[in-house]
């Protein structure tokens, strides 16, 4: 009779390390307490209303405020070193996360400002348009007369008069525009030139990257203008078919909320990584709340909405400073000594981490710009704090700088993960390729030799494959064991075993 | 040269091997593997003629090391190549000797096995262990069990004396080989792998439909389990380990767990009733104790 001796047979208990996902490791959350006053209140309220992660609202509100701040402010970190206040932010979330609703809420005051400005300017535009038409008719009349005049002297006189009138034709003011959601890099240059060299490029999709990649220019990316519009460097665009564009200090803010899939493989796009495009963005990868939402939204309180609209409007209405030549310039924000000390400590810490073998070794393109981004962020936060006053009259305090650095600390972790996701760290990119192969085949066990044979096209040497496997092992995805020799001859290939809970789920 | 021999010995000792008393350069030696009986020949070593290097190993543990004498200047590329060639030659020589020994042992095993007689059910060992003969034979009064590899070839024999003392045929291959206890090797749905034959008999009687293999000792559980997994990828493997509760490190349970992990098998260890004495270690002990109503 059976005693059922093996009734307790079960998979052996194992001590696997904690699984560190390749795509979204356990990232710190952004605390909206670091966003001051009306901006923080509004970001919190939007996140509650839309049941979206606070990082999404924070990112979009910050870019909206940076768009306003960049028109009038720049930060002097130290004598000779200045940073404009425009920001580039990417908040990646899967579809269905109401990204458009959040973006629309954050940018609503910008839209309202454009509408109001258009209303204010409309009579002027009509008047100048009419005046211009009249002058054009007069110039035309003079030219016709000159053409028919038989006396050469009189003809020349009439032609000169027509030219004088044309030279004096008044420019018709443009309908003011401060943001766009779809423009080629070339059109962006024209928009910047037409609208005070300050624009925002806001989109809840990833099509911006397609445009940057040259969707409308035969796949040849035209990044120069966009890159210079991040740093505020002068740019001249001369194209045969279009009027030349000269920009003295273009400032472009970018706020994108694409799907995480859009980010994958961006580092491999020509020029994106090498020319520093990807290193200029501040990334946030919040976890998707889908499936855990209460679906009982609490609308944004009217007072909070009004305060946000008033604050952003006040920032947009800051008067520019005019220099002795009558040209408009940005106001200069100075750091207090304590704020500078905080910023300097952060810059030093980042610098050290870029050494070979340290955490930022593979992310120097991003990390090299992180201190500058921190200064910009401090400038924007300072602007928010002093929206209804004159921020250029007060120095950026240590408290504001600390808030900026707290935000940057979170953004740093998220950005490294995002750049990992894009394939910026070659080892992680390789690990992802290997993991894709494992997942496709639902392999719970294989030898390194089998993997090498299957992936020979991707990994020409076993050592490269082993690096990728080691990265997966470090993150708890698999375990590589050297099997015991079971006799003379060639040693058996190391065995790779996939984390049992993952392999069981595949079955 | 004496200095070289002394250093070579030290290197072997630091790898856990006890070198032979007499050691001459240029001569391949066989000696007991780590922790093995005096008659064992799993250990091997060769000090090269010039005394500048050598190699040694242990077939039972898979150890294979090289040794180089300390010298004032680094080896040139040519010297390194020559050294690697000599190591390879020594390994091939020992492997050839090993194969010859194993072939010879397999022949002796076949001869003994063919001449052995069926075991009566009344054999004292079977009675003590409360098990059936399961194909065991008798040779010179000892229970005789076949040791096979996964191709079905007889590689060695295990002898169990009436008092329970166990011996393996000298020179026979054991690593990755097993004693077939019960069941069909064709396409089994469930394979039970344990250490000893008596435990295997108990499990076979408990689960008559399963294929049961005895891996002979704890250290051989993993090679057998891995080979079984390669042979039957979709079968349910169960490693039925011993629970060496009174031995430091519990080698039975530890190696059974390692074998189960390596071969994607289930693990089972004896579940001791509260009043079971602590000297019981395996499933046979448990079954016998339960059968005798000692609970």
Coordinates of N, CA, C and O in Angstrom, one line a residue, chain B residues 82-237:
Chain B
X82 N 54.4 26.0 -25.4 CA 54.9 24.7 -25.2 C 54.3 24.1 -23.9 O 54.0 22.9 -23.8
X83 N 54.2 25.0 -22.9 CA 53.6 24.6 -21.6 C 52.2 24.1 -21.8 O 51.8 23.0 -21.3
X84 N 51.3 24.9 -22.5 CA 50.0 24.5 -22.8 C 49.9 23.1 -23.5 O 49.0 22.3 -23.2
X85 N 50.8 22.9 -24.4 CA 50.9 21.7 -25.2 C 51.2 20.5 -24.3 O 50.5 19.4 -24.4
X86 N 52.1 20.7 -23.3 CA 52.4 19.6 -22.4 C 51.3 19.3 -21.5 O 51.0 18.1 -21.2
X87 N 50.6 20.3 -21.0 CA 49.4 20.1 -20.2 C 48.4 19.3 -20.9 O 47.8 18.3 -20.4
X88 N 48.1 19.7 -22.2 CA 47.1 19.0 -23.0 C 47.5 17.6 -23.2 O 46.6 16.7 -23.1
X89 N 48.8 17.3 -23.4 CA 49.2 16.0 -23.7 C 49.1 15.1 -22.4 O 48.6 14.0 -22.5
X90 N 49.4 15.7 -21.3 CA 49.2 15.0 -20.0 C 47.8 14.6 -19.7 O 47.5 13.5 -19.3
X91 N 46.9 15.6 -20.0 CA 45.5 15.4 -19.8 C 45.0 14.3 -20.7 O 44.2 13.4 -20.3
X92 N 45.4 14.3 -21.9 CA 45.0 13.3 -22.9 C 45.5 11.9 -22.4 O 44.8 10.9 -22.6
X93 N 46.7 11.9 -21.9 CA 47.3 10.6 -21.5 C 46.4 10.1 -20.3 O 46.1 8.9 -20.3
X94 N 46.1 11.0 -19.3 CA 45.3 10.5 -18.2 C 43.9 10.1 -18.6 O 43.4 9.1 -18.1
X95 N 43.4 10.9 -19.5 CA 42.1 10.5 -20.0 C 42.0 9.2 -20.7 O 41.1 8.4 -20.5
X96 N 43.1 8.9 -21.5 CA 43.1 7.6 -22.2 C 43.3 6.5 -21.2 O 42.6 5.4 -21.3
X97 N 44.1 6.7 -20.1 CA 44.3 5.7 -19.1 C 42.9 5.5 -18.4 O 42.6 4.4 -18.1
X98 N 42.3 6.6 -18.1 CA 41.0 6.5 -17.4 C 40.0 5.7 -18.2 O 39.3 4.8 -17.7
X99 N 39.9 6.0 -19.5 CA 39.0 5.3 -20.4 C 39.3 3.8 -20.4 O 38.5 2.9 -20.3
X100 N 40.6 3.5 -20.5 CA 41.0 2.1 -20.5 C 40.7 1.4 -19.2 O 40.2 0.3 -19.3
X101 N 40.9 2.1 -18.1 CA 40.5 1.5 -16.8 C 39.0 1.3 -16.8 O 38.6 0.2 -16.3
X102 N 38.3 2.2 -17.2 CA 36.8 2.1 -17.2 C 36.3 1.0 -18.1 O 35.4 0.2 -17.8
X103 N 36.9 0.9 -19.3 CA 36.5 -0.2 -20.2 C 36.8 -1.6 -19.6 O 36.0 -2.5 -19.6
X104 N 38.0 -1.6 -19.0 CA 38.4 -2.9 -18.3 C 37.4 -3.2 -17.2 O 36.9 -4.4 -17.0
X105 N 37.1 -2.2 -16.4 CA 36.1 -2.4 -15.3 C 34.8 -2.8 -15.8 O 34.1 -3.7 -15.2
X106 N 34.3 -2.2 -16.9 CA 33.0 -2.6 -17.5 C 33.0 -4.0 -17.9 O 32.0 -4.7 -17.7
X107 N 34.1 -4.5 -18.4 CA 34.2 -5.9 -18.9 C 34.1 -6.8 -17.6 O 33.3 -7.8 -17.6
X108 N 34.8 -6.4 -16.6 CA 34.8 -7.3 -15.4 C 33.4 -7.2 -14.8 O 32.8 -8.2 -14.3
X109 N 32.7 -6.0 -14.8 CA 31.4 -5.9 -14.3 C 30.4 -6.8 -15.0 O 29.6 -7.5 -14.4
X110 N 30.6 -6.9 -16.3 CA 29.7 -7.7 -17.2 C 29.9 -9.2 -16.8 O 28.9 -9.9 -16.7
X111 N 31.1 -9.5 -16.7 CA 31.4 -11.0 -16.4 C 30.8 -11.3 -15.0 O 30.2 -12.4 -14.9
X112 N 31.0 -10.5 -14.0 CA 30.5 -10.8 -12.7 C 29.0 -10.8 -12.7 O 28.3 -11.7 -12.2
X113 N 28.4 -9.8 -13.4 CA 27.0 -9.7 -13.4 C 26.3 -10.9 -14.1 O 25.3 -11.4 -13.6
X114 N 26.9 -11.3 -15.2 CA 26.3 -12.5 -15.9 C 26.4 -13.7 -15.1 O 25.6 -14.6 -15.2
X115 N 27.5 -13.8 -14.3 CA 27.6 -15.0 -13.5 C 26.9 -15.0 -12.2 O 26.7 -16.0 -11.5
X116 N 26.4 -13.8 -11.8 CA 25.7 -13.7 -10.5 C 24.3 -14.3 -10.5 O 23.7 -14.5 -11.6
X117 N 23.8 -14.7 -9.4 CA 22.6 -15.4 -9.3 C 21.5 -14.5 -8.7 O 21.8 -13.6 -8.0
X118 N 20.2 -14.8 -9.0 CA 19.1 -14.0 -8.4 C 19.2 -14.0 -6.9 O 19.5 -14.9 -6.3
X119 N 18.7 -12.8 -6.4 CA 18.7 -12.7 -4.9 C 17.4 -13.2 -4.3 O 16.3 -12.9 -4.8
X120 N 17.5 -14.1 -3.3 CA 16.3 -14.6 -2.7 C 15.6 -13.5 -1.9 O 16.3 -12.6 -1.3
X121 N 14.3 -13.5 -1.8 CA 13.6 -12.5 -1.1 C 13.9 -12.5 0.4 O 13.6 -11.5 1.1
X122 N 14.5 -13.6 0.8 CA 14.8 -13.7 2.3 C 16.1 -13.2 2.6 O 16.6 -13.3 3.8
X123 N 16.8 -12.6 1.7 CA 18.2 -12.1 2.0 C 18.1 -11.1 3.2 O 17.2 -10.3 3.3
X124 N 19.0 -11.3 4.2 CA 18.9 -10.5 5.4 C 18.8 -9.0 5.2 O 18.1 -8.2 5.9
X125 N 19.6 -8.5 4.2 CA 19.6 -7.1 3.9 C 18.2 -6.6 3.5 O 17.7 -5.6 3.9
X126 N 17.6 -7.4 2.6 CA 16.3 -7.0 2.1 C 15.3 -7.1 3.2 O 14.4 -6.2 3.3
X127 N 15.4 -8.1 4.1 CA 14.5 -8.2 5.2 C 14.7 -7.0 6.2 O 13.7 -6.4 6.6
X128 N 15.9 -6.6 6.4 CA 16.1 -5.5 7.3 C 15.6 -4.2 6.7 O 15.1 -3.4 7.5
X129 N 15.7 -4.1 5.4 CA 15.3 -2.8 4.8 C 13.8 -2.9 4.4 O 13.3 -1.9 3.8
X130 N 13.2 -4.1 4.6 CA 11.8 -4.2 4.2 C 11.5 -4.0 2.7 O 10.6 -3.2 2.3
X131 N 12.4 -4.5 1.8 CA 12.3 -4.2 0.4 C 12.3 -5.5 -0.4 O 12.8 -6.6 0.1
X132 N 11.9 -5.5 -1.6 CA 12.0 -6.6 -2.6 C 13.3 -6.6 -3.3 O 14.0 -5.6 -3.3
X133 N 13.7 -7.7 -4.0 CA 15.0 -7.8 -4.6 C 15.2 -6.8 -5.8 O 16.3 -6.3 -6.0
X134 N 14.1 -6.5 -6.5 CA 14.2 -5.5 -7.6 C 15.4 -5.8 -8.5 O 16.1 -4.9 -8.9
X135 N 15.5 -7.1 -8.9 CA 16.6 -7.4 -9.9 C 18.0 -7.6 -9.3 O 18.9 -7.8 -10.1
X136 N 18.2 -7.4 -8.1 CA 19.5 -7.5 -7.5 C 20.0 -9.0 -7.6 O 19.2 -9.9 -7.6
X137 N 21.3 -9.2 -7.8 CA 21.8 -10.5 -7.8 C 22.8 -10.7 -6.7 O 23.1 -9.7 -6.0
X138 N 23.2 -12.0 -6.6 CA 24.2 -12.3 -5.5 C 25.5 -12.7 -6.2 O 25.6 -13.5 -7.1
X139 N 26.6 -12.1 -5.6 CA 28.0 -12.5 -6.1 C 28.8 -12.6 -4.8 O 28.9 -11.7 -4.1
X140 N 29.3 -13.8 -4.6 CA 30.1 -14.1 -3.4 C 29.4 -13.7 -2.2 O 30.0 -13.0 -1.3
X141 N 28.1 -13.9 -2.1 CA 27.3 -13.6 -0.9 C 26.9 -12.2 -0.8 O 26.1 -11.9 0.1
X142 N 27.4 -11.3 -1.6 CA 27.0 -9.9 -1.5 C 25.9 -9.6 -2.5 O 25.9 -10.1 -3.6
X143 N 25.0 -8.7 -2.1 CA 24.0 -8.2 -3.1 C 24.8 -7.5 -4.2 O 25.7 -6.7 -3.9
X144 N 24.4 -7.7 -5.4 CA 25.2 -7.1 -6.5 C 24.2 -6.3 -7.4 O 23.1 -6.8 -7.8
X145 N 24.6 -5.0 -7.6 CA 23.6 -4.1 -8.3 C 24.4 -3.6 -9.6 O 25.5 -3.2 -9.5
X146 N 23.7 -3.5 -10.7 CA 24.3 -2.9 -11.9 C 24.4 -1.4 -11.8 O 23.4 -0.8 -11.4
X147 N 25.5 -0.9 -12.3 CA 25.6 0.6 -12.5 C 25.7 0.8 -14.0 O 26.5 0.3 -14.7
X148 N 24.8 1.7 -14.5 CA 24.6 1.9 -15.9 C 24.7 3.4 -16.3 O 24.5 4.2 -15.4
X149 N 25.1 3.6 -17.5 CA 25.0 5.0 -18.0 C 23.7 5.2 -18.8 O 22.9 4.2 -19.0
X150 N 23.4 6.4 -19.3 CA 22.1 6.6 -19.9 C 22.0 6.0 -21.3 O 21.0 6.2 -22.0
X151 N 23.1 5.4 -21.8 CA 23.0 4.7 -23.1 C 22.6 3.3 -22.9 O 22.4 2.5 -23.8
X152 N 22.5 2.9 -21.6 CA 22.1 1.5 -21.2 C 23.3 0.6 -21.1 O 23.1 -0.6 -20.9
X153 N 24.5 1.2 -21.1 CA 25.7 0.3 -21.0 C 26.0 0.1 -19.5 O 26.0 1.0 -18.7
X154 N 26.4 -1.1 -19.2 CA 26.8 -1.5 -17.8 C 28.2 -0.9 -17.6 O 29.1 -1.2 -18.4
X155 N 28.4 -0.1 -16.6 CA 29.7 0.6 -16.4 C 30.4 0.1 -15.2 O 31.6 0.1 -15.1
X156 N 29.6 -0.4 -14.2 CA 30.3 -0.8 -12.9 C 29.2 -1.6 -12.1 O 28.1 -1.9 -12.6
X157 N 29.6 -2.0 -10.9 CA 28.7 -2.8 -10.0 C 28.8 -2.2 -8.6 O 29.9 -1.7 -8.2
X158 N 27.7 -2.3 -7.9 CA 27.8 -2.0 -6.5 C 27.6 -3.3 -5.7 O 26.6 -4.0 -6.1
X159 N 28.4 -3.5 -4.7 CA 28.2 -4.7 -3.9 C 27.8 -4.2 -2.5 O 28.3 -3.3 -1.9
X160 N 26.7 -4.9 -2.0 CA 26.3 -4.6 -0.6 C 26.4 -5.9 0.2 O 25.7 -6.9 -0.1
X161 N 27.2 -5.8 1.2 CA 27.4 -6.9 2.1 C 26.2 -7.1 3.0 O 25.4 -6.2 3.1
X162 N 26.1 -8.2 3.6 CA 25.0 -8.5 4.5 C 24.8 -7.5 5.6 O 23.7 -7.2 6.0
X163 N 26.0 -7.0 6.1 CA 26.0 -6.0 7.1 C 25.6 -4.6 6.6 O 25.6 -3.7 7.4
X164 N 25.4 -4.5 5.3 CA 25.1 -3.2 4.8 C 26.3 -2.4 4.2 O 26.1 -1.4 3.6
X165 N 27.5 -2.9 4.4 CA 28.7 -2.3 3.8 C 28.6 -2.3 2.3 O 28.3 -3.2 1.7
X166 N 29.0 -1.1 1.7 CA 28.9 -1.0 0.3 C 30.2 -0.8 -0.4 O 31.1 -0.1 0.2
X167 N 30.4 -1.4 -1.6 CA 31.7 -1.2 -2.3 C 31.3 -1.1 -3.8 O 30.4 -1.7 -4.3
X168 N 32.1 -0.3 -4.5 CA 31.9 -0.1 -6.0 C 33.1 -0.9 -6.6 O 34.2 -0.9 -6.1
X169 N 32.8 -1.4 -7.8 CA 33.9 -2.2 -8.5 C 35.0 -1.2 -8.8 O 34.8 -0.1 -9.3
X170 N 36.2 -1.6 -8.5 CA 37.4 -0.8 -8.7 C 37.5 -0.3 -10.2 O 37.4 -1.2 -11.1
X171 N 37.7 1.0 -10.4 CA 38.0 1.5 -11.7 C 36.7 1.7 -12.6 O 36.8 2.3 -13.7
X172 N 35.6 1.4 -12.1 CA 34.4 1.5 -12.9 C 33.9 3.0 -12.9 O 34.1 3.7 -12.0
X173 N 33.2 3.3 -14.0 CA 32.7 4.7 -14.1 C 31.4 4.8 -13.3 O 30.5 4.0 -13.4
X174 N 31.3 5.9 -12.4 CA 30.2 6.1 -11.6 C 29.5 7.4 -11.9 O 28.3 7.6 -11.9
X175 N 30.4 8.4 -12.2 CA 29.8 9.8 -12.3 C 28.8 9.9 -13.5 O 29.1 9.5 -14.6
X176 N 27.6 10.4 -13.2 CA 26.5 10.5 -14.2 C 25.9 9.1 -14.5 O 25.0 9.0 -15.3
X177 N 26.3 8.1 -13.8 CA 25.7 6.7 -13.9 C 24.8 6.4 -12.7 O 24.9 7.1 -11.7
X178 N 24.0 5.4 -12.9 CA 23.0 5.1 -11.8 C 22.7 3.6 -11.7 O 23.1 2.9 -12.6
X179 N 22.0 3.3 -10.6 CA 21.5 1.9 -10.5 C 20.1 1.9 -10.9 O 19.3 2.6 -10.2
X180 N 19.7 1.2 -11.9 CA 18.2 1.2 -12.3 C 17.5 0.4 -11.3 O 17.8 -0.8 -11.0
X181 N 16.5 1.0 -10.6 CA 15.8 0.3 -9.6 C 14.5 -0.4 -10.1 O 14.2 -1.5 -9.9
X182 N 13.7 0.4 -10.8 CA 12.4 -0.1 -11.3 C 11.9 0.9 -12.3 O 12.3 2.0 -12.4
X183 N 11.0 0.3 -13.2 CA 10.4 1.2 -14.2 C 11.0 1.1 -15.6 O 12.1 0.5 -15.7
X184 N 10.3 1.6 -16.6 CA 10.7 1.5 -18.0 C 11.5 2.8 -18.3 O 11.1 3.9 -18.0
X185 N 12.6 2.6 -19.0 CA 13.5 3.7 -19.4 C 12.9 4.4 -20.7 O 13.4 5.5 -21.0
X186 N 12.0 3.8 -21.4 CA 11.5 4.4 -22.7 C 11.1 5.8 -22.6 O 11.8 6.7 -23.1
X187 N 9.9 6.1 -22.1 CA 9.4 7.4 -22.1 C 8.6 7.7 -20.8 O 7.4 7.8 -20.8
X188 N 9.3 7.7 -19.7 CA 8.6 7.8 -18.4 C 8.0 9.1 -18.2 O 8.5 10.2 -18.6
X189 N 6.8 9.1 -17.5 CA 6.2 10.4 -17.1 C 6.7 10.9 -15.8 O 6.8 12.2 -15.7
X190 N 7.2 10.1 -14.9 CA 7.7 10.5 -13.6 C 9.0 9.7 -13.3 O 8.9 8.5 -13.4
X191 N 10.0 10.4 -13.0 CA 11.3 9.8 -12.7 C 11.7 10.2 -11.3 O 11.8 11.4 -11.0
X192 N 11.9 9.2 -10.4 CA 12.4 9.5 -9.1 C 13.9 9.2 -9.0 O 14.3 8.1 -9.4
X193 N 14.6 10.1 -8.5 CA 16.1 9.9 -8.3 C 16.4 10.1 -6.9 O 16.1 11.1 -6.2
X194 N 17.1 9.0 -6.3 CA 17.5 9.1 -4.9 C 18.9 8.7 -4.8 O 19.6 8.4 -5.8
X195 N 19.5 8.7 -3.6 CA 20.9 8.3 -3.5 C 21.1 6.8 -3.5 O 21.7 6.3 -4.4
X196 N 20.5 6.1 -2.5 CA 20.9 4.7 -2.4 C 19.8 3.8 -3.0 O 18.7 4.1 -3.2
X197 N 20.3 2.5 -3.3 CA 19.4 1.5 -3.9 C 18.2 1.2 -3.0 O 17.1 1.1 -3.5
X198 N 18.5 1.0 -1.7 CA 17.4 0.6 -0.8 C 16.3 1.7 -0.7 O 15.1 1.4 -0.8
X199 N 16.8 2.9 -0.7 CA 15.8 4.0 -0.7 C 15.0 3.9 -2.0 O 13.8 4.1 -2.0
X200 N 15.7 3.7 -3.1 CA 15.0 3.5 -4.4 C 14.0 2.4 -4.4 O 12.9 2.6 -5.0
X201 N 14.3 1.3 -3.8 CA 13.4 0.2 -3.7 C 12.1 0.6 -3.0 O 11.0 0.3 -3.4
X202 N 12.3 1.3 -1.9 CA 11.2 1.8 -1.1 C 10.3 2.7 -1.9 O 9.1 2.6 -1.9
X203 N 10.9 3.6 -2.6 CA 10.1 4.6 -3.5 C 9.4 3.8 -4.6 O 8.3 4.2 -4.9
X204 N 10.1 2.9 -5.2 CA 9.5 2.1 -6.3 C 8.3 1.3 -5.8 O 7.3 1.2 -6.5
X205 N 8.4 0.8 -4.6 CA 7.2 0.1 -4.0 C 6.1 1.1 -3.6 O 4.9 0.7 -3.6
X206 N 6.5 2.3 -3.3 CA 5.5 3.3 -2.9 C 4.8 3.8 -4.2 O 3.6 4.2 -4.2
X207 N 5.6 3.9 -5.3 CA 5.0 4.5 -6.6 C 5.4 3.5 -7.7 O 6.4 3.7 -8.4
X208 N 4.6 2.4 -7.8 CA 5.0 1.4 -8.8 C 5.0 1.8 -10.3 O 5.7 1.2 -11.1
X209 N 4.4 2.9 -10.6 CA 4.4 3.3 -12.0 C 5.6 4.2 -12.4 O 5.8 4.5 -13.6
X210 N 6.4 4.7 -11.4 CA 7.4 5.6 -11.7 C 8.7 4.9 -12.1 O 8.9 3.7 -11.7
X211 N 9.6 5.6 -12.8 CA 10.9 5.1 -13.1 C 11.8 5.5 -11.9 O 11.8 6.7 -11.6
X212 N 12.5 4.6 -11.3 CA 13.3 5.0 -10.1 C 14.8 4.7 -10.4 O 15.1 3.6 -10.8
X213 N 15.6 5.7 -10.2 CA 17.1 5.6 -10.4 C 17.8 5.9 -9.1 O 17.4 6.9 -8.4
X214 N 18.8 5.1 -8.7 CA 19.6 5.4 -7.6 C 20.9 6.0 -8.0 O 21.6 5.3 -8.8
X215 N 21.3 7.2 -7.5 CA 22.5 7.8 -8.0 C 23.7 7.4 -7.2 O 24.8 8.0 -7.5
X216 N 23.6 6.5 -6.3 CA 24.7 5.9 -5.5 C 25.1 6.8 -4.4 O 25.2 6.3 -3.2
X217 N 25.4 8.1 -4.6 CA 25.7 8.9 -3.5 C 25.2 10.3 -3.8 O 24.8 10.7 -4.9
X218 N 25.3 11.2 -2.8 CA 24.7 12.6 -2.9 C 25.4 13.4 -4.0 O 24.8 14.1 -4.7
X219 N 26.8 13.2 -4.1 CA 27.5 14.0 -5.0 C 27.2 13.6 -6.5 O 27.4 14.4 -7.4
X220 N 26.6 12.4 -6.7 CA 26.3 12.0 -8.0 C 24.8 12.3 -8.4 O 24.4 12.1 -9.5
X221 N 24.1 12.9 -7.5 CA 22.7 13.2 -7.7 C 22.5 14.2 -8.9 O 21.7 14.0 -9.8
X222 N 23.4 15.3 -8.8 CA 23.2 16.3 -9.8 C 23.6 15.8 -11.3 O 22.8 16.1 -12.2
X223 N 24.7 15.1 -11.4 CA 25.0 14.7 -12.8 C 23.9 13.7 -13.3 O 23.6 13.8 -14.5
X224 N 23.4 12.9 -12.4 CA 22.4 11.9 -12.9 C 21.1 12.7 -13.2 O 20.5 12.5 -14.3
X225 N 20.7 13.7 -12.4 CA 19.5 14.4 -12.6 C 19.6 15.3 -13.9 O 18.7 15.3 -14.7
X226 N 20.8 15.8 -14.1 CA 21.0 16.6 -15.4 C 20.9 15.7 -16.6 O 20.3 16.1 -17.6
X227 N 21.5 14.6 -16.5 CA 21.5 13.7 -17.7 C 20.0 13.2 -17.9 O 19.6 13.0 -19.0
X228 N 19.3 13.0 -16.8 CA 17.9 12.5 -16.9 C 17.1 13.6 -17.6 O 16.2 13.4 -18.4
X229 N 17.4 14.9 -17.2 CA 16.6 16.0 -17.8 C 16.9 16.1 -19.3 O 16.0 16.3 -20.1
X230 N 18.2 15.9 -19.6 CA 18.5 15.9 -21.1 C 17.8 14.8 -21.8 O 17.3 15.0 -22.9
X231 N 17.7 13.6 -21.2 CA 17.1 12.5 -21.9 C 15.6 12.6 -21.9 O 15.0 12.2 -22.9
X232 N 15.0 13.1 -20.9 CA 13.5 13.2 -20.8 C 13.1 14.6 -20.5 O 12.7 14.9 -19.3
X233 N 13.1 15.5 -21.5 CA 12.9 16.9 -21.2 C 11.5 17.2 -20.6 O 11.4 18.2 -19.8
X234 N 10.5 16.4 -20.9 CA 9.2 16.8 -20.4 C 8.7 15.9 -19.3 O 7.6 16.1 -18.8
X235 N 9.6 15.0 -18.8 CA 9.2 14.2 -17.7 C 9.2 15.0 -16.4 O 9.9 16.0 -16.2
X236 N 8.4 14.5 -15.4 CA 8.4 15.1 -14.1 C 9.5 14.4 -13.3 O 9.5 13.2 -13.0
X237 N 10.6 15.2 -12.9 CA 11.7 14.6 -12.1 C 11.4 14.9 -10.7 O 11.1 16.1 -10.4

